[in-house]
Amino acid sequence: KIAENDQFFAFLDIFPLVEGHVLVVPKTEVDKLFDVPDEFLAEWLVFAKPIAHAIEKAFDCKRCGISVIGLEVPHAHMHLLPIHSSNDLNFTRPKLKCSGEELKAAQQKILAKLVNDQPEAHTMDRFQHDPRIGFEMFAEFGNENIHAAAQEIIVFSPYMQ
């Protein structure tokens, strides 16, 4: 886990495009970005902002890019990635195969740079011990399809063995 509050949580993508690829997810069950309740849209970006700044400080990049595609799972979420060019946001590129140790290292880099705007981002709990567990949190707040997809990814992921 990178951060969490009552409405959102952020965690590393277990199949990142680049090191430091973070998913930011509303806890409200909604499929599409533009179906997210109006009062959550601004708060979602405010929640993501310190994470984006931390990503920019933690990784060699020109900026933190943001992408909302919404085809992977039927639950609204945004991707935050350290980027050098717009091509770094090309989701047709092959994903990285990171070990649990590599994911943990990326998580620690981000947490070390995360400003104290979100005190809950620094709490030590079971999710900080294994950053791959974040995807299970994603499934926990989604519908049955999301939960099934998350379980498939977790069960068949080479990183979970």
PDB file of C-alpha atoms in Angstrom:
ATOM      1  CA  LYS A   1       0.000   0.000   0.000  1.00  0.00           C
ATOM      2  CA  ILE A   2       1.114   3.521  -0.742  1.00  0.00           C
ATOM      3  CA  ALA A   3      -1.766   5.491   0.816  1.00  0.00           C
ATOM      4  CA  GLU A   4      -5.349   5.135   1.971  1.00  0.00           C
ATOM      5  CA  ASN A   5      -8.158   7.244   3.376  1.00  0.00           C
ATOM      6  CA  ASP A   6     -11.920   6.755   3.769  1.00  0.00           C
ATOM      7  CA  GLN A   7     -12.607   7.233   0.040  1.00  0.00           C
ATOM      8  CA  PHE A   8      -9.507   6.061  -1.867  1.00  0.00           C
ATOM      9  CA  PHE A   9      -6.471   3.855  -1.743  1.00  0.00           C
ATOM     10  CA  ALA A  10      -3.262   3.655  -3.738  1.00  0.00           C
ATOM     11  CA  PHE A  11      -0.974   0.684  -4.296  1.00  0.00           C
ATOM     12  CA  LEU A  12       1.683  -0.490  -6.728  1.00  0.00           C
ATOM     13  CA  ASP A  13       0.563  -2.163  -9.928  1.00  0.00           C
ATOM     14  CA  ILE A  14       1.832  -5.761  -9.756  1.00  0.00           C
ATOM     15  CA  PHE A  15       2.272  -5.704 -13.545  1.00  0.00           C
ATOM     16  CA  PRO A  16       3.817  -2.226 -13.987  1.00  0.00           C
ATOM     17  CA  LEU A  17       4.755  -0.500 -17.220  1.00  0.00           C
ATOM     18  CA  VAL A  18       7.663   1.094 -15.353  1.00  0.00           C
ATOM     19  CA  GLU A  19       9.082   0.983 -11.842  1.00  0.00           C
ATOM     20  CA  GLY A  20       6.902   3.148  -9.598  1.00  0.00           C
ATOM     21  CA  HIS A  21       3.591   2.499 -11.444  1.00  0.00           C
ATOM     22  CA  VAL A  22       0.815   3.179  -8.900  1.00  0.00           C
ATOM     23  CA  LEU A  23      -2.937   2.568  -9.109  1.00  0.00           C
ATOM     24  CA  VAL A  24      -5.259   5.011  -7.326  1.00  0.00           C
ATOM     25  CA  VAL A  25      -8.715   3.571  -6.743  1.00  0.00           C
ATOM     26  CA  PRO A  26     -11.935   4.952  -5.252  1.00  0.00           C
ATOM     27  CA  LYS A  27     -13.558   2.726  -2.658  1.00  0.00           C
ATOM     28  CA  THR A  28     -16.940   3.610  -4.163  1.00  0.00           C
ATOM     29  CA  GLU A  29     -17.982   0.854  -6.559  1.00  0.00           C
ATOM     30  CA  VAL A  30     -18.221   2.466  -9.976  1.00  0.00           C
ATOM     31  CA  ASP A  31     -17.187   1.221 -13.411  1.00  0.00           C
ATOM     32  CA  LYS A  32     -16.299   4.362 -15.394  1.00  0.00           C
ATOM     33  CA  LEU A  33     -14.398   7.508 -14.481  1.00  0.00           C
ATOM     34  CA  PHE A  34     -17.189   9.804 -15.540  1.00  0.00           C
ATOM     35  CA  ASP A  35     -19.715   7.860 -13.458  1.00  0.00           C
ATOM     36  CA  VAL A  36     -17.753   8.644 -10.286  1.00  0.00           C
ATOM     37  CA  PRO A  37     -19.886  10.979  -8.129  1.00  0.00           C
ATOM     38  CA  ASP A  38     -18.982  14.649  -8.701  1.00  0.00           C
ATOM     39  CA  GLU A  39     -17.950  15.208  -5.098  1.00  0.00           C
ATOM     40  CA  PHE A  40     -15.304  12.452  -5.442  1.00  0.00           C
ATOM     41  CA  LEU A  41     -13.659  13.632  -8.677  1.00  0.00           C
ATOM     42  CA  ALA A  42     -11.794  16.601  -7.198  1.00  0.00           C
ATOM     43  CA  GLU A  43     -11.011  14.696  -4.004  1.00  0.00           C
ATOM     44  CA  TRP A  44      -9.563  11.843  -6.070  1.00  0.00           C
ATOM     45  CA  LEU A  45      -7.024  14.170  -7.680  1.00  0.00           C
ATOM     46  CA  VAL A  46      -6.252  15.838  -4.354  1.00  0.00           C
ATOM     47  CA  PHE A  47      -5.605  12.376  -2.866  1.00  0.00           C
ATOM     48  CA  ALA A  48      -3.357  11.446  -5.837  1.00  0.00           C
ATOM     49  CA  LYS A  49      -1.397  14.723  -5.864  1.00  0.00           C
ATOM     50  CA  PRO A  50       1.109  14.017  -3.042  1.00  0.00           C
ATOM     51  CA  ILE A  51       1.618  10.508  -4.435  1.00  0.00           C
ATOM     52  CA  ALA A  52       2.412  11.961  -7.867  1.00  0.00           C
ATOM     53  CA  HIS A  53       4.914  14.379  -6.283  1.00  0.00           C
ATOM     54  CA  ALA A  54       6.514  11.504  -4.385  1.00  0.00           C
ATOM     55  CA  ILE A  55       6.814   9.469  -7.606  1.00  0.00           C
ATOM     56  CA  GLU A  56       8.522  12.415  -9.317  1.00  0.00           C
ATOM     57  CA  LYS A  57      11.030  12.675  -6.460  1.00  0.00           C
ATOM     58  CA  ALA A  58      11.590   8.927  -6.093  1.00  0.00           C
ATOM     59  CA  PHE A  59      12.302   8.022  -9.749  1.00  0.00           C
ATOM     60  CA  ASP A  60      14.330   9.474 -12.607  1.00  0.00           C
ATOM     61  CA  CYS A  61      11.582  11.046 -14.736  1.00  0.00           C
ATOM     62  CA  LYS A  62      10.444  14.312 -16.298  1.00  0.00           C
ATOM     63  CA  ARG A  63       7.104  14.136 -14.511  1.00  0.00           C
ATOM     64  CA  CYS A  64       4.426  11.847 -13.152  1.00  0.00           C
ATOM     65  CA  GLY A  65       1.979  10.914 -15.892  1.00  0.00           C
ATOM     66  CA  ILE A  66      -1.646  10.031 -15.300  1.00  0.00           C
ATOM     67  CA  SER A  67      -3.833   7.700 -17.312  1.00  0.00           C
ATOM     68  CA  VAL A  68      -7.385   6.493 -16.975  1.00  0.00           C
ATOM     69  CA  ILE A  69      -8.187   3.717 -19.410  1.00  0.00           C
ATOM     70  CA  GLY A  70     -10.763   1.596 -17.649  1.00  0.00           C
ATOM     71  CA  LEU A  71     -10.734  -1.480 -19.850  1.00  0.00           C
ATOM     72  CA  GLU A  72      -8.691  -3.773 -17.594  1.00  0.00           C
ATOM     73  CA  VAL A  73     -11.290  -4.238 -14.848  1.00  0.00           C
ATOM     74  CA  PRO A  74     -14.832  -2.883 -14.396  1.00  0.00           C
ATOM     75  CA  HIS A  75     -13.858  -0.478 -11.601  1.00  0.00           C
ATOM     76  CA  ALA A  76     -12.721   3.121 -12.072  1.00  0.00           C
ATOM     77  CA  HIS A  77      -9.031   3.669 -11.330  1.00  0.00           C
ATOM     78  CA  MET A  78      -6.167   5.898 -12.401  1.00  0.00           C
ATOM     79  CA  HIS A  79      -2.578   5.022 -13.185  1.00  0.00           C
ATOM     80  CA  LEU A  80       0.272   7.232 -11.943  1.00  0.00           C
ATOM     81  CA  LEU A  81       3.607   6.561 -13.659  1.00  0.00           C
ATOM     82  CA  PRO A  82       7.017   8.201 -13.764  1.00  0.00           C
ATOM     83  CA  ILE A  83       7.445   9.226 -17.415  1.00  0.00           C
ATOM     84  CA  HIS A  84       9.981  10.731 -19.818  1.00  0.00           C
ATOM     85  CA  SER A  85       7.647  10.942 -22.828  1.00  0.00           C
ATOM     86  CA  SER A  86       4.045  10.261 -23.784  1.00  0.00           C
ATOM     87  CA  ASN A  87       5.142   6.856 -25.098  1.00  0.00           C
ATOM     88  CA  ASP A  88       5.726   5.817 -21.475  1.00  0.00           C
ATOM     89  CA  LEU A  89       1.927   5.846 -21.139  1.00  0.00           C
ATOM     90  CA  ASN A  90       1.473   3.351 -23.970  1.00  0.00           C
ATOM     91  CA  PHE A  91      -0.340   0.469 -22.313  1.00  0.00           C
ATOM     92  CA  THR A  92       0.178  -1.827 -25.278  1.00  0.00           C
ATOM     93  CA  ARG A  93       3.858  -2.116 -24.315  1.00  0.00           C
ATOM     94  CA  PRO A  94       4.968  -5.233 -22.427  1.00  0.00           C
ATOM     95  CA  LYS A  95       4.606  -5.079 -18.664  1.00  0.00           C
ATOM     96  CA  LEU A  96       7.569  -5.510 -16.330  1.00  0.00           C
ATOM     97  CA  LYS A  97       7.984  -8.733 -14.386  1.00  0.00           C
ATOM     98  CA  CYS A  98       8.993  -7.541 -10.940  1.00  0.00           C
ATOM     99  CA  SER A  99       9.852  -9.692  -7.979  1.00  0.00           C
ATOM    100  CA  GLY A 100       8.303  -9.052  -4.585  1.00  0.00           C
ATOM    101  CA  GLU A 101      11.608  -7.510  -3.510  1.00  0.00           C
ATOM    102  CA  GLU A 102      11.595  -5.126  -6.481  1.00  0.00           C
ATOM    103  CA  LEU A 103       8.026  -4.075  -5.731  1.00  0.00           C
ATOM    104  CA  LYS A 104       8.905  -3.552  -2.073  1.00  0.00           C
ATOM    105  CA  ALA A 105      11.899  -1.400  -3.073  1.00  0.00           C
ATOM    106  CA  ALA A 106       9.708   0.754  -5.358  1.00  0.00           C
ATOM    107  CA  GLN A 107       7.123   1.078  -2.582  1.00  0.00           C
ATOM    108  CA  GLN A 108       9.784   2.188  -0.102  1.00  0.00           C
ATOM    109  CA  LYS A 109      11.159   4.781  -2.559  1.00  0.00           C
ATOM    110  CA  ILE A 110       7.710   6.331  -2.905  1.00  0.00           C
ATOM    111  CA  LEU A 111       6.890   6.186   0.807  1.00  0.00           C
ATOM    112  CA  ALA A 112      10.227   7.832   1.651  1.00  0.00           C
ATOM    113  CA  LYS A 113       9.314  10.815  -0.557  1.00  0.00           C
ATOM    114  CA  LEU A 114       5.636  11.031   0.348  1.00  0.00           C
ATOM    115  CA  VAL A 115       4.938  14.253   2.200  1.00  0.00           C
ATOM    116  CA  ASN A 116       2.911  14.176   5.369  1.00  0.00           C
ATOM    117  CA  ASP A 117      -0.206  15.509   3.613  1.00  0.00           C
ATOM    118  CA  GLN A 118      -1.724  12.068   4.156  1.00  0.00           C
ATOM    119  CA  PRO A 119      -0.839  10.737   7.607  1.00  0.00           C
ATOM    120  CA  GLU A 120      -2.451   7.387   6.867  1.00  0.00           C
ATOM    121  CA  ALA A 121       0.080   6.858   4.073  1.00  0.00           C
ATOM    122  CA  HIS A 122       2.753   6.102   6.663  1.00  0.00           C
ATOM    123  CA  THR A 123       0.905   3.658   8.859  1.00  0.00           C
ATOM    124  CA  MET A 124       2.574   0.281   9.138  1.00  0.00           C
ATOM    125  CA  ASP A 125       0.139  -2.521   8.588  1.00  0.00           C
ATOM    126  CA  ARG A 126      -0.033  -5.824   6.757  1.00  0.00           C
ATOM    127  CA  PHE A 127      -0.221  -4.126   3.346  1.00  0.00           C
ATOM    128  CA  GLN A 128       3.168  -2.469   3.737  1.00  0.00           C
ATOM    129  CA  HIS A 129       4.808  -5.830   4.310  1.00  0.00           C
ATOM    130  CA  ASP A 130       3.866  -7.064   0.836  1.00  0.00           C
ATOM    131  CA  PRO A 131       2.924  -4.433  -1.781  1.00  0.00           C
ATOM    132  CA  ARG A 132       1.285  -7.084  -3.980  1.00  0.00           C
ATOM    133  CA  ILE A 133      -1.543  -7.373  -1.454  1.00  0.00           C
ATOM    134  CA  GLY A 134      -2.879  -4.024  -2.703  1.00  0.00           C
ATOM    135  CA  PHE A 135      -4.571  -5.753  -5.621  1.00  0.00           C
ATOM    136  CA  GLU A 136      -6.495  -7.846  -3.103  1.00  0.00           C
ATOM    137  CA  MET A 137      -7.733  -4.575  -1.576  1.00  0.00           C
ATOM    138  CA  PHE A 138      -8.886  -3.490  -5.038  1.00  0.00           C
ATOM    139  CA  ALA A 139     -10.924  -6.675  -5.312  1.00  0.00           C
ATOM    140  CA  GLU A 140     -12.323  -6.229  -1.824  1.00  0.00           C
ATOM    141  CA  PHE A 141     -14.102  -3.016  -2.833  1.00  0.00           C
ATOM    142  CA  GLY A 142     -15.249  -4.093  -6.272  1.00  0.00           C
ATOM    143  CA  ASN A 143     -17.983  -6.312  -7.527  1.00  0.00           C
ATOM    144  CA  GLU A 144     -17.756 -10.086  -7.940  1.00  0.00           C
ATOM    145  CA  ASN A 145     -16.203  -9.772 -11.404  1.00  0.00           C
ATOM    146  CA  ILE A 146     -13.379  -7.637 -10.072  1.00  0.00           C
ATOM    147  CA  HIS A 147     -12.864 -10.021  -7.193  1.00  0.00           C
ATOM    148  CA  ALA A 148     -12.719 -12.990  -9.565  1.00  0.00           C
ATOM    149  CA  ALA A 149     -10.304 -11.192 -11.904  1.00  0.00           C
ATOM    150  CA  ALA A 150      -8.090 -10.186  -9.002  1.00  0.00           C
ATOM    151  CA  GLN A 151      -8.025 -13.726  -7.660  1.00  0.00           C
ATOM    152  CA  GLU A 152      -7.056 -15.043 -11.102  1.00  0.00           C
ATOM    153  CA  ILE A 153      -4.210 -12.567 -11.376  1.00  0.00           C
ATOM    154  CA  ILE A 154      -3.051 -13.264  -7.838  1.00  0.00           C
ATOM    155  CA  VAL A 155      -3.276 -17.050  -8.168  1.00  0.00           C
ATOM    156  CA  PHE A 156      -1.553 -17.198 -11.537  1.00  0.00           C
ATOM    157  CA  SER A 157       1.005 -14.447 -10.938  1.00  0.00           C
ATOM    158  CA  PRO A 158       4.564 -15.815 -10.899  1.00  0.00           C
ATOM    159  CA  TYR A 159       5.278 -13.299  -8.115  1.00  0.00           C
ATOM    160  CA  MET A 160       2.774 -14.898  -5.768  1.00  0.00           C
ATOM    161  CA  GLN A 161       4.326 -18.342  -5.727  1.00  0.00           C
TER     162      GLN A 161
END
